[in-house]
Amino acid sequence: MRRPRDIDAELKALQEKAKQLKAQRTLQLGELVEATGADTLSIEALAGVLLAAVEQADGKPEAVA
């Protein structure tokens, strides 16, 4: 006979994994910003670059990936 699944434990493990992945993503984004020198740009310049990238990616979805 099969053991019943512990749904609460699985849910807690998935939530912990999601929390770790979000923290890792935030850390990697910070490293990317520093590596590209984007931390030295003004907010307006950075926003302009991001908007230009989005406009360019509208026609080429593979450019985003």
mmCIF file of C-alpha atoms in Angstrom:
data_model
loop_
_atom_site.group_PDB
_atom_site.id
_atom_site.type_symbol
_atom_site.label_atom_id
_atom_site.label_comp_id
_atom_site.label_asym_id
_atom_site.label_seq_id
_atom_site.Cartn_x
_atom_site.Cartn_y
_atom_site.Cartn_z
ATOM 1 C CA MET A 1 0.000 0.000 0.000
ATOM 2 C CA ARG A 2 1.276 3.458 -0.913
ATOM 3 C CA ARG A 3 2.074 6.079 1.664
ATOM 4 C CA PRO A 4 -0.030 9.234 1.442
ATOM 5 C CA ARG A 5 1.782 12.317 0.167
ATOM 6 C CA ASP A 6 2.591 15.066 2.608
ATOM 7 C CA ILE A 7 1.244 17.974 0.579
ATOM 8 C CA ASP A 8 2.083 20.555 3.252
ATOM 9 C CA ALA A 9 5.734 19.506 3.341
ATOM 10 C CA GLU A 10 5.952 19.555 -0.460
ATOM 11 C CA LEU A 11 4.371 23.007 -0.579
ATOM 12 C CA LYS A 12 6.755 24.319 2.064
ATOM 13 C CA ALA A 13 9.739 22.900 0.142
ATOM 14 C CA LEU A 14 8.536 24.513 -3.092
ATOM 15 C CA GLN A 15 8.037 27.863 -1.372
ATOM 16 C CA GLU A 16 11.551 27.694 0.074
ATOM 17 C CA LYS A 17 12.976 26.834 -3.356
ATOM 18 C CA ALA A 18 11.093 29.787 -4.903
ATOM 19 C CA LYS A 19 12.470 32.086 -2.206
ATOM 20 C CA GLN A 20 16.027 30.898 -2.917
ATOM 21 C CA LEU A 21 15.576 31.355 -6.671
ATOM 22 C CA LYS A 22 14.263 34.914 -6.217
ATOM 23 C CA ALA A 23 17.234 35.786 -4.015
ATOM 24 C CA GLN A 24 19.631 34.272 -6.558
ATOM 25 C CA ARG A 25 17.963 36.198 -9.400
ATOM 26 C CA THR A 26 18.272 39.465 -7.478
ATOM 27 C CA LEU A 27 21.938 38.799 -6.748
ATOM 28 C CA GLN A 28 22.677 37.932 -10.378
ATOM 29 C CA LEU A 29 20.890 41.067 -11.581
ATOM 30 C CA GLY A 30 23.042 43.167 -9.266
ATOM 31 C CA GLU A 31 26.181 41.461 -10.563
ATOM 32 C CA LEU A 32 25.058 42.090 -14.148
ATOM 33 C CA VAL A 33 24.444 45.764 -13.430
ATOM 34 C CA GLU A 34 27.914 46.128 -11.925
ATOM 35 C CA ALA A 35 29.628 44.117 -14.680
ATOM 36 C CA THR A 36 28.084 46.201 -17.453
ATOM 37 C CA GLY A 37 28.751 49.485 -15.695
ATOM 38 C CA ALA A 38 25.050 50.302 -15.589
ATOM 39 C CA ASP A 39 25.404 51.381 -11.959
ATOM 40 C CA THR A 40 27.247 54.490 -13.173
ATOM 41 C CA LEU A 41 24.406 55.558 -15.494
ATOM 42 C CA SER A 42 21.724 57.985 -14.459
ATOM 43 C CA ILE A 43 18.225 56.624 -13.967
ATOM 44 C CA GLU A 44 17.022 58.462 -17.080
ATOM 45 C CA ALA A 45 19.783 57.006 -19.268
ATOM 46 C CA LEU A 46 19.210 53.497 -17.947
ATOM 47 C CA ALA A 47 15.454 53.791 -18.517
ATOM 48 C CA GLY A 48 16.082 54.991 -22.075
ATOM 49 C CA VAL A 49 18.361 52.055 -22.811
ATOM 50 C CA LEU A 50 15.837 49.601 -21.404
ATOM 51 C CA LEU A 51 12.993 51.138 -23.427
ATOM 52 C CA ALA A 52 15.083 50.982 -26.596
ATOM 53 C CA ALA A 53 15.847 47.319 -25.923
ATOM 54 C CA VAL A 54 12.160 46.546 -25.449
ATOM 55 C CA GLU A 55 11.237 48.334 -28.677
ATOM 56 C CA GLN A 56 13.926 46.439 -30.572
ATOM 57 C CA ALA A 57 12.814 43.148 -29.035
ATOM 58 C CA ASP A 58 9.190 43.654 -30.139
ATOM 59 C CA GLY A 59 10.124 42.654 -33.669
ATOM 60 C CA LYS A 60 12.678 40.041 -32.632
ATOM 61 C CA PRO A 61 11.582 37.951 -29.629
ATOM 62 C CA GLU A 62 14.741 35.862 -29.898
ATOM 63 C CA ALA A 63 16.796 38.988 -29.141
ATOM 64 C CA VAL A 64 15.466 39.003 -25.584
ATOM 65 C CA ALA A 65 16.399 35.413 -24.817
#
